[in-house]
Short mmCIF file of C-alpha atoms in Angstrom, two decimals:
data_model
loop_
_atom_site.label_atom_id
_atom_site.label_comp_id
_atom_site.label_asym_id
_atom_site.label_seq_id
_atom_site.Cartn_x
_atom_site.Cartn_y
_atom_site.Cartn_z
CA MET Z 15 130.05 63.07 151.03
CA ASN Z 16 130.68 59.55 152.32
CA ALA Z 17 133.89 60.64 154.02
CA TYR Z 18 132.06 63.52 155.74
CA ASN Z 19 129.22 61.28 156.89
CA GLU Z 20 131.72 58.77 158.24
CA ALA Z 21 133.59 61.50 160.15
CA ILE Z 22 130.37 62.80 161.73
CA GLU Z 23 129.20 59.28 162.57
CA TYR Z 24 132.54 58.63 164.26
CA LEU Z 25 132.10 61.74 166.43
CA TYR Z 26 128.49 60.86 167.26
CA THR Z 27 129.09 57.21 168.15
CA ARG Z 28 132.60 57.33 169.60
CA LEU Z 29 132.18 60.24 172.02
CA PRO Z 30 129.86 60.94 174.97
CA MET Z 31 127.23 63.41 173.76
CA PHE Z 32 125.11 65.51 176.13
CA THR Z 33 122.14 65.79 173.77
CA ARG Z 34 122.02 61.99 173.55
CA ASP Z 35 123.44 60.80 176.88
CA GLY Z 36 122.61 63.62 179.30
CA ALA Z 37 124.62 64.48 182.40
CA SER Z 38 127.00 61.52 181.99
CA ALA Z 39 128.51 63.32 178.97
CA PHE Z 40 129.21 66.53 180.89
CA LYS Z 41 132.86 66.71 181.97
CA LYS Z 42 133.22 68.75 185.17
CA ASP Z 43 136.62 70.20 184.40
CA LEU Z 44 138.54 71.85 181.56
CA ASP Z 45 141.37 69.30 181.43
CA ASN Z 46 140.40 67.59 178.18
CA THR Z 47 139.82 70.85 176.33
CA ILE Z 48 143.17 72.19 177.55
CA LYS Z 49 144.92 68.99 176.36
CA LEU Z 50 143.21 69.08 172.96
CA CYS Z 51 143.96 72.73 172.34
CA ALA Z 52 147.56 72.35 173.51
CA ALA Z 53 147.99 69.58 170.94
CA LEU Z 54 146.59 71.97 168.31
CA ALA Z 55 149.08 74.71 169.33
CA ASN Z 56 146.39 76.65 171.23
CA PRO Z 57 144.49 78.15 168.29
CA GLN Z 58 142.10 79.98 170.66
CA GLN Z 59 144.95 82.33 171.58
CA LYS Z 60 145.41 83.50 167.99
CA PHE Z 61 142.17 85.44 167.40
CA LYS Z 62 139.95 87.80 169.38
CA THR Z 63 136.82 86.51 171.05
CA LEU Z 64 133.57 87.44 172.77
CA HIS Z 65 132.15 84.98 175.33
CA ILE Z 66 128.38 84.66 175.81
CA ALA Z 67 126.68 82.74 178.66
CA GLY Z 68 123.18 82.62 180.15
CA THR Z 69 120.19 80.37 180.66
CA ASN Z 70 118.09 81.90 177.89
CA GLY Z 71 119.04 84.43 175.24
CA LYS Z 72 122.68 83.47 174.79
CA GLY Z 73 122.08 81.94 171.36
CA SER Z 74 120.09 84.90 170.03
CA THR Z 75 122.59 87.34 171.56
CA SER Z 76 125.51 85.48 169.98
CA HIS Z 77 123.87 85.49 166.55
CA MET Z 78 122.93 89.18 166.75
CA LEU Z 79 126.47 90.19 167.72
CA ALA Z 80 127.95 88.00 164.97
CA ALA Z 81 125.60 89.60 162.42
CA ILE Z 82 126.56 93.12 163.57
CA LEU Z 83 130.29 92.40 163.42
CA ALA Z 84 129.97 90.86 159.96
CA GLU Z 85 127.89 93.82 158.75
CA ALA Z 86 130.65 96.12 160.02
CA GLY Z 87 133.15 94.29 157.80
CA TYR Z 88 134.84 91.99 160.31
CA LYS Z 89 135.50 88.36 159.41
CA THR Z 90 133.48 86.82 162.21
CA GLY Z 91 133.50 83.30 163.59
CA LEU Z 92 130.47 81.99 165.48
CA TYR Z 93 130.42 78.91 167.71
CA THR Z 94 127.03 77.81 169.07
CA SER Z 95 125.28 74.64 170.24
CA PRO Z 96 123.35 72.48 169.85
CA HIS Z 97 122.75 72.26 166.13
CA LEU Z 98 119.27 71.65 164.75
CA LEU Z 99 119.82 70.14 161.30
CA ASP Z 100 123.50 70.07 160.39
CA PHE Z 101 126.52 69.56 162.66
CA ARG Z 102 128.28 72.42 160.86
CA GLU Z 103 125.74 74.93 162.21
CA ARG Z 104 127.94 74.94 165.32
CA ILE Z 105 130.92 76.41 163.47
CA ARG Z 106 130.38 79.30 161.04
CA VAL Z 107 132.37 82.15 159.56
CA ASN Z 108 130.33 85.14 158.35
CA GLY Z 109 127.29 82.89 158.45
CA GLN Z 110 128.78 80.19 156.24
CA LEU Z 111 128.83 76.66 157.59
CA CYS Z 112 132.27 75.25 158.22
CA ASP Z 113 133.69 73.25 155.30
CA LYS Z 114 132.91 69.54 155.17
CA GLU Z 115 136.49 68.91 154.05
CA PHE Z 116 137.77 70.56 157.20
CA VAL Z 117 135.67 68.29 159.41
CA VAL Z 118 136.92 65.20 157.55
CA ASP Z 119 140.55 66.31 157.66
CA PHE Z 120 140.33 67.28 161.34
CA VAL Z 121 138.90 63.92 162.40
CA HIS Z 122 141.41 61.97 160.30
CA ALA Z 123 144.39 64.04 161.41
CA HIS Z 124 143.53 63.92 165.11
CA ARG Z 125 141.91 60.52 165.53
CA GLU Z 126 144.82 59.25 167.62
CA LEU Z 127 144.60 62.36 169.83
CA ILE Z 128 140.84 61.90 170.23
CA GLU Z 129 141.22 58.29 171.28
CA GLN Z 130 144.06 59.14 173.66
CA VAL Z 131 142.25 62.04 175.39
CA THR Z 132 138.74 60.47 175.14
CA PRO Z 133 136.94 63.82 175.18
CA SER Z 134 133.20 64.39 175.13
CA PHE Z 135 131.52 65.29 171.84
CA PHE Z 136 131.27 68.90 173.01
CA GLU Z 137 134.92 69.10 174.01
CA ILE Z 138 136.14 67.99 170.60
CA THR Z 139 133.75 70.29 168.75
CA VAL Z 140 135.02 73.25 170.78
CA ALA Z 141 138.62 72.39 169.88
CA MET Z 142 137.59 71.89 166.25
CA ALA Z 143 135.90 75.29 166.16
CA PHE Z 144 138.95 77.06 167.58
CA ASP Z 145 141.18 75.32 165.03
CA TYR Z 146 138.84 76.30 162.19
CA PHE Z 147 138.65 79.95 163.24
CA GLU Z 148 142.43 80.15 163.48
CA LYS Z 149 142.88 78.56 160.06
CA LYS Z 150 140.28 80.91 158.54
CA LYS Z 151 142.08 83.90 160.11
CA VAL Z 152 138.93 85.42 161.60
CA ASP Z 153 139.12 88.92 163.02
CA ILE Z 154 136.95 87.91 165.95
CA ALA Z 155 134.83 84.96 167.05
CA VAL Z 156 131.64 84.97 169.10
CA ILE Z 157 131.76 81.94 171.40
CA GLU Z 158 128.55 80.72 173.02
CA VAL Z 159 128.84 78.73 176.24
CA GLY Z 160 127.37 75.25 175.99
CA LEU Z 161 126.23 74.65 179.58
CA GLY Z 162 126.90 76.71 182.67
CA GLY Z 163 130.11 78.66 182.28
CA ARG Z 164 132.73 77.96 184.93
CA LEU Z 165 133.38 74.38 183.79
CA ASP Z 166 132.21 74.73 180.20
CA SER Z 167 134.74 73.69 177.57
CA THR Z 168 134.64 77.14 175.98
CA ASN Z 169 135.95 78.69 179.18
CA ILE Z 170 139.60 78.45 178.22
CA ILE Z 171 139.42 81.62 176.11
CA HIS Z 172 140.46 85.11 177.23
CA PRO Z 173 137.84 87.29 175.55
CA LEU Z 174 137.70 91.00 174.92
CA LEU Z 175 134.30 91.01 176.56
CA SER Z 176 131.96 88.63 178.37
CA VAL Z 177 128.17 88.83 178.18
CA ILE Z 178 125.78 87.01 180.53
CA THR Z 179 122.12 87.01 179.54
CA ASN Z 180 119.04 85.90 181.50
CA ILE Z 181 119.48 83.55 184.47
CA GLY Z 182 116.72 80.99 185.01
CA PHE Z 183 116.07 77.45 186.15
CA ASP Z 184 117.58 74.86 183.80
CA HIS Z 185 119.95 71.89 184.19
CA MET Z 186 119.59 72.16 187.97
CA ASN Z 187 121.08 68.66 188.36
CA LEU Z 188 124.36 70.12 187.09
CA LEU Z 189 124.28 73.83 187.92
CA GLY Z 190 122.42 74.18 191.23
CA ASN Z 191 118.92 74.46 192.64
CA THR Z 192 118.76 78.23 193.24
CA LEU Z 193 119.14 81.16 190.86
CA ALA Z 194 122.15 82.33 192.89
CA GLU Z 195 123.86 78.94 192.49
CA ILE Z 196 123.16 78.89 188.76
CA ALA Z 197 124.39 82.48 188.44
CA GLY Z 198 127.58 81.44 190.22
CA GLU Z 199 128.27 78.89 187.47
CA LYS Z 200 127.55 81.45 184.74
CA ALA Z 201 129.75 84.00 186.51
CA GLY Z 202 132.64 81.61 186.00
CA ILE Z 203 133.25 83.17 182.58
CA ILE Z 204 134.13 86.53 184.17
CA LYS Z 205 137.86 87.03 183.62
CA ARG Z 206 140.43 89.28 185.25
CA ASP Z 207 140.40 92.86 183.93
CA THR Z 208 137.87 91.85 181.25
CA PRO Z 209 134.65 93.86 180.91
CA VAL Z 210 131.45 91.94 181.58
CA ILE Z 211 127.91 92.90 180.62
CA ILE Z 212 124.92 91.42 182.42
CA SER Z 213 121.95 91.77 180.08
CA GLU Z 214 119.26 91.92 182.73
CA TYR Z 215 119.43 93.10 186.36
CA ALA Z 216 117.76 90.68 188.78
CA GLU Z 217 117.73 91.06 192.55
CA GLU Z 218 118.38 87.34 193.15
CA THR Z 219 121.57 87.22 191.08
CA ALA Z 220 123.08 90.71 190.93
CA ALA Z 221 125.19 90.27 194.07
CA VAL Z 222 126.74 87.08 192.66
CA PHE Z 223 127.94 88.89 189.55
CA LEU Z 224 129.11 91.97 191.43
CA LYS Z 225 131.14 89.84 193.84
CA LYS Z 226 132.82 87.83 191.08
CA ALA Z 227 133.55 90.95 189.03
CA ALA Z 228 135.11 92.66 192.06
CA LEU Z 229 137.25 89.58 192.73
CA GLU Z 230 138.51 89.62 189.14
CA GLU Z 231 138.74 93.43 188.97
CA ALA Z 232 136.50 93.20 185.91
CA PRO Z 233 134.48 96.27 184.89
CA ILE Z 234 130.80 95.30 185.11
CA GLN Z 235 127.60 96.88 183.84
CA PHE Z 236 123.96 95.85 183.82
CA ALA Z 237 122.64 96.53 180.33
CA SER Z 238 119.09 97.02 181.59
CA ASP Z 239 120.39 100.03 183.57
CA THR Z 240 121.90 101.54 180.41
CA TYR Z 241 119.11 100.78 177.94
CA ARG Z 242 115.39 100.75 178.61
CA THR Z 243 113.67 98.71 175.93
CA LYS Z 244 110.03 98.55 174.88
CA MET Z 245 108.26 96.55 172.19
CA LEU Z 246 106.44 98.85 169.79
CA GLY Z 247 104.88 96.12 167.66
CA VAL Z 248 105.40 93.05 165.55
CA ASP Z 249 104.29 92.20 162.02
CA GLN Z 250 104.98 89.50 159.44
CA ASP Z 251 108.52 90.78 158.90
CA TYR Z 252 109.89 92.49 161.99
CA LEU Z 253 109.71 93.01 165.72
CA THR Z 254 110.07 96.75 166.37
CA VAL Z 255 111.76 97.75 169.63
CA GLN Z 256 112.28 101.22 171.06
CA THR Z 257 115.36 101.82 173.18
CA THR Z 258 116.15 104.75 175.45
CA ASP Z 259 119.70 105.09 176.72
CA SER Z 260 120.84 106.58 180.01
CA SER Z 261 121.19 110.04 178.45
CA GLY Z 262 117.57 109.97 177.27
CA HIS Z 263 118.29 109.37 173.60
CA SER Z 264 115.70 107.11 171.91
CA SER Z 265 116.04 104.88 168.86
CA SER Z 266 113.92 102.19 167.26
CA TYR Z 267 115.20 98.93 165.80
CA GLN Z 268 113.60 96.38 163.51
CA LEU Z 269 114.56 92.78 164.31
CA ASP Z 270 113.88 89.78 162.09
CA LEU Z 271 114.05 87.66 165.27
CA LYS Z 272 110.47 88.34 166.32
CA GLY Z 273 110.14 86.69 169.73
CA SER Z 274 109.24 89.11 172.53
CA TYR Z 275 112.28 87.92 174.52
CA GLN Z 276 114.52 89.74 172.03
CA VAL Z 277 113.40 92.97 173.71
CA LYS Z 278 115.50 91.96 176.73
CA ASN Z 279 118.36 90.59 174.66
CA LEU Z 280 118.69 93.81 172.67
CA ALA Z 281 119.86 95.80 175.71
CA GLY Z 282 122.76 93.40 176.19
CA VAL Z 283 123.62 93.44 172.50
CA LEU Z 284 123.69 97.25 172.33
CA SER Z 285 125.79 97.47 175.50
CA ALA Z 286 128.23 94.96 173.99
CA VAL Z 287 128.48 97.07 170.84
CA ASP Z 288 129.22 100.16 172.96
CA GLU Z 289 132.04 98.28 174.70
CA LEU Z 290 133.48 97.01 171.41
CA ARG Z 291 133.52 100.58 170.10
CA LYS Z 292 135.51 101.63 173.17
CA GLN Z 293 137.99 98.90 172.30
CA GLY Z 294 138.47 100.29 168.78
CA PHE Z 295 135.93 98.40 166.68
CA GLU Z 296 134.38 100.56 163.96
CA ILE Z 297 130.69 99.75 164.19
CA SER Z 298 128.26 102.44 163.04
CA ASP Z 299 124.61 102.82 164.02
CA HIS Z 300 123.78 101.95 160.41
CA HIS Z 301 125.65 98.65 160.76
CA VAL Z 302 123.63 97.79 163.86
CA HIS Z 303 120.26 98.69 162.34
CA GLU Z 304 120.92 96.82 159.11
CA ALA Z 305 122.33 93.73 160.82
CA LEU Z 306 119.41 93.34 163.20
CA LYS Z 307 116.97 93.33 160.27
CA LYS Z 308 118.64 90.25 158.74
CA VAL Z 309 120.11 88.11 161.54
CA GLN Z 310 118.41 84.99 160.18
CA THR Z 311 119.79 85.36 156.67
CA THR Z 312 123.23 86.51 157.85
CA THR Z 313 123.79 83.78 160.44
CA GLY Z 314 121.34 81.01 159.58
CA ILE Z 315 119.77 80.96 163.05
CA GLN Z 316 116.56 78.93 163.28
CA GLY Z 317 113.97 78.03 165.89
CA ARG Z 318 113.52 81.41 167.56
CA TRP Z 319 109.78 82.15 167.26
CA GLN Z 320 110.12 81.06 163.64
CA GLN Z 321 107.09 80.98 161.35
CA LEU Z 322 107.29 77.83 159.24
CA SER Z 323 104.19 78.39 157.13
CA LYS Z 324 101.19 80.71 156.85
CA GLU Z 325 98.56 78.07 155.99
CA PRO Z 326 98.59 75.99 158.03
CA PHE Z 327 99.81 78.65 160.45
CA VAL Z 328 102.85 77.00 162.10
CA ILE Z 329 105.34 78.56 164.52
CA CYS Z 330 108.21 76.85 166.34
CA ASP Z 331 110.40 77.94 169.23
CA THR Z 332 113.20 76.16 171.06
CA GLY Z 333 112.37 77.64 174.49
CA HIS Z 334 112.28 74.66 176.86
CA ASN Z 335 112.76 75.82 180.46
CA GLU Z 336 110.57 77.87 182.79
CA ASP Z 337 111.67 81.30 181.58
CA GLY Z 338 111.74 80.14 177.96
CA ILE Z 339 108.18 78.83 178.24
CA HIS Z 340 107.02 82.10 179.86
CA GLU Z 341 108.38 83.97 176.85
CA VAL Z 342 106.64 81.53 174.48
CA LEU Z 343 103.38 82.21 176.33
CA LYS Z 344 103.89 85.98 175.97
CA ASN Z 345 104.28 85.51 172.23
CA LEU Z 346 101.23 83.27 172.03
CA ALA Z 347 99.23 85.93 173.88
CA THR Z 348 99.98 88.46 171.13
CA THR Z 349 99.22 86.02 168.29
CA ASN Z 350 95.75 85.73 166.78
CA TYR Z 351 94.28 82.22 166.54
CA ASP Z 352 91.07 80.36 167.37
CA GLN Z 353 92.49 77.03 168.56
CA LEU Z 354 96.03 76.13 169.60
CA HIS Z 355 97.50 72.77 168.57
CA PHE Z 356 100.66 72.18 170.62
CA VAL Z 357 103.24 69.62 169.39
CA ILE Z 358 105.48 68.94 172.38
CA GLY Z 359 108.27 66.69 173.60
CA ALA Z 360 110.79 66.73 176.46
CA MET Z 361 113.95 65.08 177.75
CA ARG Z 362 114.00 62.54 180.59
CA ASP Z 363 116.23 64.73 182.75
CA LYS Z 364 114.01 67.81 182.40
CA ASP Z 365 112.19 68.95 185.54
CA LEU Z 366 108.71 69.15 184.04
CA THR Z 367 107.30 70.94 187.10
CA HIS Z 368 109.06 74.06 185.77
CA MET Z 369 107.30 73.80 182.39
CA LEU Z 370 104.00 71.91 182.36
CA PRO Z 371 102.07 73.96 184.99
CA HIS Z 372 102.48 77.09 182.88
CA LEU Z 373 101.16 75.71 179.57
CA PRO Z 374 97.67 76.66 178.33
CA LYS Z 375 94.99 74.17 179.38
CA ASP Z 376 92.73 75.02 176.43
CA ALA Z 377 95.26 73.80 173.85
CA ILE Z 378 95.11 70.39 172.16
CA TYR Z 379 98.39 68.55 172.85
CA TYR Z 380 100.26 66.17 170.58
CA PHE Z 381 102.81 64.43 172.80
CA SER Z 382 105.91 63.05 171.13
CA ALA Z 383 109.47 61.90 171.80
CA PRO Z 384 112.45 62.93 169.64
CA ASP Z 385 114.45 60.05 168.23
CA MET Z 386 117.15 59.86 170.92
CA PRO Z 387 117.74 57.86 174.12
CA ARG Z 388 117.46 60.95 176.33
CA ALA Z 389 113.90 61.64 175.21
CA LEU Z 390 111.04 61.10 177.62
CA PRO Z 391 108.59 58.56 176.10
CA ALA Z 392 105.50 60.32 174.73
CA SER Z 393 103.15 58.21 176.86
CA GLU Z 394 104.98 59.25 180.03
CA LEU Z 395 104.93 62.90 179.00
CA ARG Z 396 101.17 62.66 178.33
CA LYS Z 397 100.62 61.12 181.76
CA GLU Z 398 102.67 63.85 183.50
CA ALA Z 399 100.88 66.55 181.52
CA LEU Z 400 97.45 65.18 182.35
CA GLY Z 401 98.23 65.80 186.02
CA PHE Z 402 98.43 69.51 185.14
CA GLY Z 403 95.21 69.51 183.15
CA LEU Z 404 96.84 69.27 179.70
CA LYS Z 405 94.95 66.96 177.37
CA GLY Z 406 95.85 65.26 174.12
CA LEU Z 407 97.19 62.07 172.55
CA ASP Z 408 100.67 60.58 172.41
CA PHE Z 409 102.30 59.62 169.13
CA PRO Z 410 105.14 57.25 168.15
CA SER Z 411 107.28 60.05 166.65
CA VAL Z 412 107.55 63.81 166.32
CA ALA Z 413 106.64 63.50 162.63
CA ALA Z 414 103.48 61.55 163.50
CA ALA Z 415 102.49 64.16 166.12
CA PHE Z 416 103.07 67.01 163.67
CA ASP Z 417 101.08 65.23 160.93
CA ALA Z 418 98.19 64.70 163.37
CA ALA Z 419 98.21 68.39 164.28
CA LYS Z 420 98.15 69.35 160.61
CA ASN Z 421 95.26 66.94 159.95
CA ALA Z 422 93.26 68.46 162.82
CA TYR Z 423 94.10 72.03 161.79
CA GLN Z 424 91.35 74.34 160.59
CA GLN Z 425 91.75 77.81 159.13
CA GLY Z 426 92.25 80.32 161.94
CA ASN Z 427 94.07 77.80 164.16
CA LEU Z 428 97.74 77.83 165.17
CA ILE Z 429 100.11 74.87 165.35
CA PHE Z 430 102.94 75.52 167.78
CA VAL Z 431 105.98 73.22 167.92
CA GLY Z 432 108.19 73.33 171.01
CA GLY Z 433 109.17 72.01 174.42
CA SER Z 434 112.59 70.87 173.22
CA ASN Z 435 115.29 71.82 170.72
CA PHE Z 436 115.02 68.32 169.33
CA VAL Z 437 111.28 68.41 168.65
CA VAL Z 438 111.85 71.61 166.67
CA ALA Z 439 114.82 70.04 164.87
CA GLU Z 440 112.82 67.01 163.72
CA VAL Z 441 109.98 69.17 162.41
CA LEU Z 442 112.45 71.41 160.57
CA ALA Z 443 114.16 68.34 159.11
CA GLY Z 444 110.85 67.13 157.71
CA LEU Z 445 109.97 70.36 155.88
CA PRO Z 446 110.12 70.45 152.06
CA THR Z 447 113.50 71.74 150.91
CA GLU Z 448 111.99 74.75 149.15
CA GLN Z 449 110.99 76.13 152.55
#
């Protein structure tokens, strides 16, 4: 245990980390990742991959596809970021966290390489994931882009298929100020002769993807043209979605990921499954239906419209940009409660004008700052929010804000935790272990 903690602490303190340091930790080229993987004998070339990018939905899409592939009997790697509670959430095989011993051995074996290349935290974790998947002899790995696409460290793979989910405003300081500019960065994962699926057709971005796909001679399809999706209902256990394909055939799916935004994501997931079948993967309809009912237990995904307790009624969601917040608001609109208590925090580099104006003015806000340098101080967030008519108190920590919301809670209320991955992470970390 001590050796593992020391290895993780070394990675956290030695390397630039985007979640802690912001844009200064983002390396605008692939050079370091190429050097690291070359030193590891290019493990990413020794297993099959899927590559998933997008502003919102890429995490859920990655986890759903990983669950389906595992259900179909394939040994499936899954690389995602950021983690919420445990570093090893980033690197899984068939839902199992990567071995602590592997992390320790990797850091010890490659410490000289790390200090020679001086990669970012993300760059070394990408190389570590590729090495782990190769050593575990996975059949396929689902690789989620960290930020953007074109210059993201994961973009050295040559996947069987690329998927690009929703495009929205986020990280504009790095990716561009228009949807077309942001889409151009995401389109950077489109590879020559490699099929690409765009989950959702949007007028502002479609031409960007079509142009890049034509340049790369990559077959392209918009999943929303192939599958029409409609939410039929949601209960304590499942979100039920009806799909109708281009031939008019309808099906219904039960998803344990219950956020309304999964309705959009499902079209991309089903289109990806269709493409994998064309490439020889044996995935039955039964595999898909069963996998989607247990994505959380199969993959360990957390923070996607996740109910933490029934009394007090607590829900968390990691949506933190304009489109993500709109989806949160859709879910809130279909949830029964008398009074909303909103525990919120944000990062300093977040453009709050894309989030705060959309939040409900009749909620009681509990402003907080996650325990990291990038966090916007709670008092500053409260001041910004007040300018948009959002009222509440600021607290010295996320835990203190959450405790205050629970103390104010009355039966019939709802406590919602969100605004940032890291607010959700700190609340999850504070839950009793039996939950």
